[in-house]
Short mmCIF file of C-alpha atoms in Angstrom, two decimals:
data_model
loop_
_atom_site.label_atom_id
_atom_site.label_comp_id
_atom_site.label_asym_id
_atom_site.label_seq_id
_atom_site.Cartn_x
_atom_site.Cartn_y
_atom_site.Cartn_z
CA MET A 226 -185.15 -113.06 3.88
CA GLU A 227 -185.63 -112.09 7.52
CA LYS A 228 -188.80 -110.15 8.23
CA GLN A 229 -188.62 -106.61 9.64
CA GLN A 230 -190.50 -105.32 12.67
CA LEU A 231 -193.55 -103.24 11.86
CA SER A 232 -193.79 -101.95 15.41
CA GLY A 233 -191.30 -99.16 15.93
CA MET A 234 -192.06 -97.46 12.61
CA SER A 235 -193.05 -93.82 12.72
CA LEU A 236 -196.15 -92.58 10.94
CA ALA A 237 -193.99 -91.15 8.15
CA GLU A 238 -192.30 -94.53 7.67
CA LEU A 239 -195.67 -96.28 7.63
CA GLN A 240 -196.92 -93.79 5.03
CA THR A 241 -193.92 -94.55 2.83
CA LEU A 242 -194.56 -98.26 3.28
CA MET A 243 -198.20 -97.90 2.27
CA ALA A 244 -197.23 -95.88 -0.79
CA ASP A 245 -194.89 -98.72 -1.79
CA LEU A 246 -197.85 -101.09 -1.44
CA GLY A 247 -200.05 -98.82 -3.57
CA GLN A 248 -202.27 -97.87 -0.63
CA PRO A 249 -203.60 -94.42 0.39
CA ARG A 250 -201.92 -92.50 3.21
CA PHE A 251 -204.84 -92.92 5.63
CA VAL A 252 -204.14 -96.66 5.84
CA ALA A 253 -200.83 -95.85 7.53
CA ARG A 254 -202.66 -94.06 10.33
CA GLN A 255 -205.03 -97.00 10.69
CA VAL A 256 -202.08 -99.36 11.02
CA ALA A 257 -200.42 -97.04 13.55
CA GLU A 258 -203.59 -97.01 15.63
CA TRP A 259 -203.68 -100.82 15.70
CA LEU A 260 -200.00 -101.01 16.61
CA TYR A 261 -199.74 -98.32 19.27
CA LYS A 262 -203.20 -97.53 20.61
CA LYS A 263 -204.87 -100.94 20.39
CA GLN A 264 -201.59 -102.83 20.80
CA ILE A 265 -202.44 -105.93 18.84
CA PHE A 266 -200.55 -109.22 18.68
CA SER A 267 -201.83 -110.34 15.26
CA PHE A 268 -202.29 -108.81 11.80
CA ASP A 269 -205.74 -110.42 11.71
CA GLU A 270 -206.87 -108.02 14.43
CA MET A 271 -206.58 -105.07 11.99
CA THR A 272 -210.26 -105.40 11.07
CA ASN A 273 -210.59 -102.08 9.20
CA VAL A 274 -207.55 -102.80 7.02
CA SER A 275 -208.14 -104.82 3.86
CA LYS A 276 -207.23 -108.50 3.81
CA LYS A 277 -204.90 -107.80 0.89
CA VAL A 278 -202.88 -105.27 2.88
CA ARG A 279 -202.82 -107.51 5.94
CA GLN A 280 -201.52 -110.36 3.79
CA LEU A 281 -198.82 -108.16 2.24
CA LEU A 282 -197.74 -106.95 5.67
CA SER A 283 -197.63 -110.46 7.15
CA GLU A 284 -195.46 -111.65 4.26
CA ARG A 285 -192.84 -108.94 4.81
CA PHE A 286 -193.10 -108.05 8.50
CA VAL A 287 -193.59 -109.29 12.01
CA LEU A 288 -195.55 -107.10 14.38
CA GLY A 289 -192.67 -106.97 16.86
CA ARG A 290 -194.83 -107.12 19.96
CA THR A 291 -193.84 -109.91 22.35
CA ARG A 292 -194.62 -110.58 25.98
CA PRO A 293 -191.87 -110.88 28.63
CA VAL A 294 -190.29 -114.31 28.76
CA GLU A 295 -189.40 -114.16 32.45
CA SER A 296 -190.02 -112.07 35.55
CA VAL A 297 -188.82 -111.92 39.14
CA GLU A 298 -190.32 -109.83 41.95
CA SER A 299 -188.47 -108.07 44.74
CA ALA A 300 -189.55 -107.96 48.36
CA ASP A 301 -190.24 -104.23 47.84
CA GLY A 302 -192.63 -104.85 44.91
CA THR A 303 -190.19 -104.04 42.11
CA ILE A 304 -190.44 -106.47 39.19
CA LYS A 305 -187.63 -107.23 36.73
CA TYR A 306 -188.74 -108.49 33.33
CA LEU A 307 -186.71 -110.27 30.68
CA TYR A 308 -187.57 -109.59 27.03
CA GLN A 309 -186.26 -111.24 23.87
CA THR A 310 -185.36 -108.80 21.11
CA ALA A 311 -186.10 -109.06 17.40
CA ASP A 312 -182.60 -110.42 16.74
CA ASN A 313 -182.84 -112.98 19.57
CA HIS A 314 -180.85 -111.17 22.23
CA TYR A 315 -182.16 -110.48 25.73
CA ILE A 316 -182.67 -107.32 27.75
CA GLU A 317 -183.89 -106.49 31.24
CA THR A 318 -186.61 -103.99 32.11
CA VAL A 319 -187.58 -102.88 35.61
CA TYR A 320 -191.08 -101.97 36.82
CA ILE A 321 -191.06 -99.82 39.98
CA PRO A 322 -194.44 -99.29 41.63
CA GLU A 323 -194.89 -96.59 44.23
CA ARG A 324 -197.83 -95.26 46.19
CA ASP A 325 -198.99 -92.69 43.64
CA ARG A 326 -197.01 -93.62 40.54
CA ALA A 327 -195.39 -96.45 38.64
CA THR A 328 -192.12 -96.07 36.74
CA LEU A 329 -190.65 -98.32 34.07
CA CYS A 330 -186.88 -98.38 33.55
CA VAL A 331 -186.26 -99.42 29.94
CA SER A 332 -183.13 -100.51 28.08
CA SER A 333 -181.83 -99.05 24.82
CA GLN A 334 -179.01 -101.51 24.05
CA VAL A 335 -177.95 -105.07 24.79
CA GLY A 336 -174.89 -104.38 26.92
CA CYS A 337 -173.07 -101.05 26.70
CA LYS A 338 -169.92 -99.54 25.18
CA MET A 339 -169.35 -96.90 27.86
CA GLY A 340 -167.38 -99.19 30.20
CA CYS A 341 -168.18 -97.49 33.52
CA ARG A 342 -166.22 -99.47 36.09
CA PHE A 343 -169.03 -99.59 38.65
CA CYS A 344 -171.78 -100.91 36.33
CA MET A 345 -172.68 -104.51 35.49
CA THR A 346 -174.03 -103.54 32.06
CA GLY A 347 -170.70 -101.89 31.31
CA ARG A 348 -168.92 -105.10 32.27
CA GLN A 349 -171.11 -106.99 29.82
CA GLY A 350 -169.76 -104.91 26.96
CA PHE A 351 -171.65 -103.91 23.85
CA VAL A 352 -173.69 -106.58 22.06
CA ALA A 353 -176.33 -104.83 19.94
CA ASN A 354 -178.51 -101.77 19.55
CA LEU A 355 -182.20 -102.17 20.20
CA THR A 356 -184.62 -101.22 17.45
CA ALA A 357 -187.31 -98.66 18.19
CA GLY A 358 -189.71 -101.61 18.22
CA ASP A 359 -187.62 -103.39 20.87
CA ILE A 360 -187.69 -100.26 23.03
CA ILE A 361 -191.41 -99.64 22.65
CA ASN A 362 -192.17 -103.32 23.24
CA GLN A 363 -190.78 -103.09 26.78
CA ILE A 364 -193.44 -100.47 27.48
CA TYR A 365 -196.67 -101.49 25.83
CA SER A 366 -196.17 -105.23 26.38
CA LEU A 367 -195.65 -104.72 30.11
CA PRO A 368 -198.35 -106.53 32.09
CA GLN A 369 -198.85 -103.36 34.17
CA PHE A 370 -198.86 -101.00 31.17
CA GLU A 371 -202.14 -99.34 32.16
CA ARG A 372 -200.67 -98.37 35.55
CA LEU A 373 -197.56 -96.68 34.19
CA THR A 374 -197.08 -93.00 34.95
CA ASN A 375 -193.42 -92.55 33.97
CA VAL A 376 -190.76 -94.10 31.74
CA VAL A 377 -187.03 -93.65 32.27
CA TYR A 378 -184.36 -94.69 29.75
CA MET A 379 -182.00 -95.79 32.51
CA GLY A 380 -181.74 -99.53 31.87
CA GLN A 381 -179.09 -101.34 29.88
CA GLY A 382 -177.13 -99.28 27.37
CA GLU A 383 -176.32 -95.66 26.53
CA PRO A 384 -179.34 -94.11 24.79
CA PHE A 385 -177.32 -91.64 22.75
CA ASP A 386 -175.10 -94.40 21.41
CA ASN A 387 -178.33 -95.55 19.73
CA THR A 388 -179.80 -92.14 18.99
CA ASP A 389 -181.86 -92.87 15.87
CA ASN A 390 -183.84 -95.68 17.48
CA VAL A 391 -184.22 -93.87 20.79
CA MET A 392 -185.52 -90.74 19.08
CA ARG A 393 -187.95 -92.78 16.99
CA SER A 394 -189.22 -94.50 20.13
CA LEU A 395 -189.69 -91.12 21.85
CA GLU A 396 -191.68 -89.88 18.87
CA ILE A 397 -193.98 -92.90 19.04
CA LEU A 398 -194.42 -92.49 22.79
CA THR A 399 -195.41 -88.83 22.52
CA ALA A 400 -197.07 -88.45 19.08
CA ASP A 401 -200.83 -88.34 18.63
CA TYR A 402 -200.64 -91.38 16.33
CA GLY A 403 -198.70 -93.29 18.99
CA LEU A 404 -199.17 -93.53 22.74
CA ALA A 405 -199.71 -89.74 23.05
CA TRP A 406 -197.84 -89.43 26.35
CA SER A 407 -196.75 -86.06 27.69
CA PRO A 408 -192.96 -85.63 27.31
CA LYS A 409 -192.92 -84.71 31.01
CA ARG A 410 -193.54 -88.37 31.81
CA ILE A 411 -190.33 -89.49 30.07
CA THR A 412 -186.68 -89.09 31.12
CA VAL A 413 -183.63 -90.11 29.09
CA SER A 414 -180.34 -90.67 30.91
CA THR A 415 -176.89 -90.31 29.35
CA VAL A 416 -173.24 -90.23 30.40
CA GLY A 417 -173.03 -87.19 28.13
CA VAL A 418 -172.64 -88.42 24.56
CA ILE A 419 -172.77 -84.92 23.13
CA PRO A 420 -173.86 -85.47 19.48
CA GLY A 421 -176.90 -87.51 20.43
CA MET A 422 -177.64 -85.32 23.43
CA ARG A 423 -177.65 -82.20 21.27
CA ARG A 424 -180.08 -83.78 18.83
CA PHE A 425 -182.31 -84.85 21.72
CA LEU A 426 -182.31 -81.33 23.18
CA ASP A 427 -183.20 -79.83 19.80
CA GLU A 428 -185.87 -82.32 18.76
CA SER A 429 -187.49 -83.60 21.96
CA ALA A 430 -189.23 -82.06 24.97
CA CYS A 431 -188.57 -85.05 27.25
CA ASN A 432 -186.59 -84.73 30.47
CA LEU A 433 -182.83 -85.27 30.60
CA ALA A 434 -180.66 -86.93 33.25
CA ILE A 435 -176.86 -86.79 33.19
CA SER A 436 -174.81 -89.56 34.81
CA LEU A 437 -172.28 -87.35 36.59
CA HIS A 438 -170.88 -89.46 39.47
CA PHE A 439 -167.52 -87.63 39.45
CA ALA A 440 -167.33 -83.85 39.24
CA PHE A 441 -163.55 -83.69 38.74
CA GLY A 442 -162.66 -84.54 35.15
CA GLN A 443 -159.57 -86.58 36.06
CA ASP A 444 -161.52 -88.76 38.48
CA ARG A 445 -164.35 -89.17 35.99
CA ALA A 446 -161.95 -90.25 33.25
CA THR A 447 -160.52 -92.91 35.57
CA TYR A 448 -163.87 -94.54 36.23
CA MET A 449 -165.97 -93.44 33.23
CA PRO A 450 -164.11 -93.70 29.89
CA ALA A 451 -166.74 -91.52 28.16
CA GLN A 452 -165.20 -88.54 29.96
CA LYS A 453 -162.31 -88.52 27.48
CA PRO A 454 -164.31 -87.92 24.27
CA TYR A 455 -167.11 -86.07 26.08
CA PRO A 456 -165.74 -84.09 29.05
CA ILE A 457 -168.36 -83.27 31.66
CA GLU A 458 -167.33 -79.63 31.44
CA ASP A 459 -168.32 -79.60 27.76
CA VAL A 460 -171.57 -81.39 28.57
CA VAL A 461 -172.52 -78.76 31.15
CA GLU A 462 -171.51 -75.94 28.82
CA LEU A 463 -173.86 -77.30 26.16
CA LEU A 464 -176.69 -77.54 28.68
CA ARG A 465 -176.32 -73.85 29.52
CA ASN A 466 -177.67 -73.06 26.04
CA TYR A 467 -181.08 -74.59 26.86
CA ASP A 468 -183.95 -73.70 29.17
CA PHE A 469 -185.04 -76.02 31.95
CA CYS A 470 -187.80 -75.91 34.56
CA ARG A 471 -187.20 -73.88 37.69
CA SER A 472 -189.78 -75.87 39.65
CA HIS A 473 -188.78 -79.41 40.62
CA ASP A 474 -192.30 -80.60 41.38
CA GLU A 475 -193.59 -82.32 38.25
CA ASP A 476 -197.14 -82.16 39.65
CA ASP A 477 -196.97 -78.41 40.29
CA PRO A 478 -199.71 -76.80 38.12
CA ARG A 479 -197.48 -73.76 37.70
CA GLU A 480 -195.29 -75.86 35.45
CA GLY A 481 -197.75 -75.31 32.60
CA ASN A 482 -195.92 -75.73 29.32
CA ARG A 483 -192.45 -75.05 30.64
CA GLN A 484 -189.45 -76.81 29.23
CA ARG A 485 -188.02 -80.16 30.31
CA ARG A 486 -186.45 -80.93 33.66
CA LEU A 487 -182.72 -81.54 34.07
CA SER A 488 -181.14 -83.78 36.68
CA PHE A 489 -177.68 -85.09 37.49
CA GLU A 490 -177.17 -88.61 38.86
CA TYR A 491 -174.42 -89.02 41.44
CA ILE A 492 -173.56 -92.39 42.98
CA LEU A 493 -171.68 -91.95 46.25
CA PHE A 494 -168.53 -94.07 46.69
CA ASP A 495 -166.81 -94.21 50.06
CA GLY A 496 -163.56 -92.25 50.03
CA ILE A 497 -163.65 -91.60 46.28
CA ASN A 498 -166.24 -88.91 45.54
CA ASP A 499 -167.99 -88.21 48.86
CA LYS A 500 -165.80 -85.60 50.53
CA VAL A 501 -166.55 -81.90 50.97
CA HIS A 502 -164.21 -80.85 48.16
CA HIS A 503 -166.07 -83.20 45.82
CA LEU A 504 -169.39 -81.66 46.81
CA ASP A 505 -167.98 -78.16 46.39
CA ARG A 506 -166.87 -79.11 42.88
CA ILE A 507 -170.43 -80.22 42.07
CA VAL A 508 -171.73 -76.86 43.26
CA LYS A 509 -169.19 -74.98 41.17
CA LEU A 510 -169.74 -77.12 38.07
CA LEU A 511 -173.53 -76.77 38.12
CA ARG A 512 -173.82 -73.20 39.35
CA GLY A 513 -176.55 -71.34 37.47
CA LEU A 514 -178.23 -74.41 35.97
CA ASP A 515 -181.85 -75.09 36.83
CA CYS A 516 -181.39 -78.71 37.86
CA ARG A 517 -181.56 -81.24 40.62
CA VAL A 518 -178.87 -83.63 41.87
CA ASN A 519 -180.01 -87.16 42.71
CA LEU A 520 -177.69 -88.87 45.17
CA ILE A 521 -177.75 -92.63 44.62
CA PRO A 522 -176.50 -95.44 46.88
CA PHE A 523 -173.88 -97.70 45.35
CA HIS A 524 -175.05 -101.26 44.78
CA THR A 525 -172.12 -103.65 45.22
CA ILE A 526 -171.12 -105.69 42.19
CA PRO A 527 -168.83 -108.77 42.23
CA ASP A 528 -165.06 -108.23 42.37
CA SER A 529 -165.48 -104.50 42.78
CA PRO A 530 -163.18 -102.20 44.79
CA PHE A 531 -166.02 -99.73 45.38
CA VAL A 532 -167.87 -99.36 48.67
CA GLY A 533 -171.03 -97.37 49.23
CA VAL A 534 -171.50 -94.77 51.96
CA PRO A 535 -173.86 -95.22 54.93
CA ALA A 536 -177.30 -93.65 54.88
CA ASP A 537 -176.50 -91.01 57.48
CA ARG A 538 -173.57 -89.71 55.42
CA MET A 539 -175.69 -89.67 52.28
CA MET A 540 -178.16 -87.50 54.17
CA ARG A 541 -175.40 -85.16 55.34
CA ASN A 542 -174.09 -84.82 51.80
CA ARG A 543 -177.60 -84.07 50.55
CA ASN A 544 -178.02 -81.42 53.23
CA TYR A 545 -174.65 -79.89 52.37
CA LEU A 546 -175.54 -79.53 48.70
CA THR A 547 -178.89 -78.04 49.66
CA SER A 548 -177.18 -75.52 51.93
CA LYS A 549 -175.11 -74.43 48.94
CA GLY A 550 -178.19 -73.72 46.85
CA LEU A 551 -178.49 -76.94 44.86
CA PHE A 552 -181.75 -78.88 44.82
CA ALA A 553 -180.58 -82.33 45.96
CA THR A 554 -182.51 -85.52 46.68
CA LEU A 555 -181.77 -89.04 47.87
CA ARG A 556 -182.90 -91.80 45.53
CA ALA A 557 -184.29 -94.84 47.30
CA SER A 558 -182.77 -98.19 46.42
CA ARG A 559 -185.35 -100.47 44.78
CA GLY A 560 -185.08 -104.09 43.62
CA ARG A 561 -181.63 -104.69 45.04
CA ASP A 562 -182.45 -108.27 46.11
CA ILE A 563 -183.29 -109.24 42.51
CA GLU A 564 -180.36 -107.34 40.95
CA ALA A 565 -182.70 -104.75 39.48
CA ALA A 566 -181.26 -101.66 41.17
CA CYS A 567 -179.12 -98.99 39.52
CA GLY A 568 -176.01 -100.47 37.87
CA LEU A 569 -176.97 -104.12 38.34
CA LEU A 570 -178.68 -104.99 35.04
CA THR A 571 -176.95 -107.50 32.79
CA THR A 572 -177.88 -110.26 30.36
CA LYS A 573 -174.35 -111.55 29.98
CA ARG A 574 -175.52 -115.01 31.06
CA PHE A 575 -177.27 -115.35 27.69
CA GLY A 576 -174.01 -114.96 25.78
#
């Protein structure tokens, strides 16, 4: 019988497990502390847990914490890591250091079902969901874990096509028994899978990013198949029922305990979604929402008909959106030379 991962279990799940083993509830919190706060690699390191319990756990479980099996560094300092999952698949994770922060872009699936035509992960197709342990492992087994300031679920996969495991991982990241991070340090990105998104909005205080890319529904359906079951108009309508931050400076002390931040990701494609009428449609679609629009350069993928727009036009488009009252930013391209930039992650080579 294949052993389960212990890492990735919530405190409630660990308490149930301990009850099954005839142990008191406090042992579950001890185990959680070893897993998530002390981040052990061996059951023998659980020195305040009885040898009997450690033996029982080792017979039925693996810890689920594994180091990266490969890494490659970009000229700009970005590092792409390769991790092996519990079921022997592979995923890519991207560490992005900056002057005053360090962001980790984590994956939630091996491959992806969404089929966006401009994304290498979409070309890979869906292979498997990651467990909560697989997701968390990308974070606390990172060599630079202590330097991390932010985590974004923007790697391989659609997070809300794997909602249960993503939500469990968010709980572990933010709970006092886990890593105890502020939800403001975490952003989850989605193409707009409404059922999972609604659950996330109701149960989590983490930030949300929507992969918009095309503001006209017909265009979006052509390039992003998820538009058909989950129209962007319906996504935006749902978002209007929730409160988001008015300030867009996450370090602004006036933020206090305000709600999560909302952003929309928009890759600019030459001649396809970069004209004034496209920008006007963005303004109309998002009018009244407290959000930002991140304009992203397109990173060329093999055998692709898409072409990015030059930097000066990206700036003009940003300025146009700003003039219309939207808070718009330009996202810098990082890790392009190691295929770690937006839309380039894939582990298809591993089968």
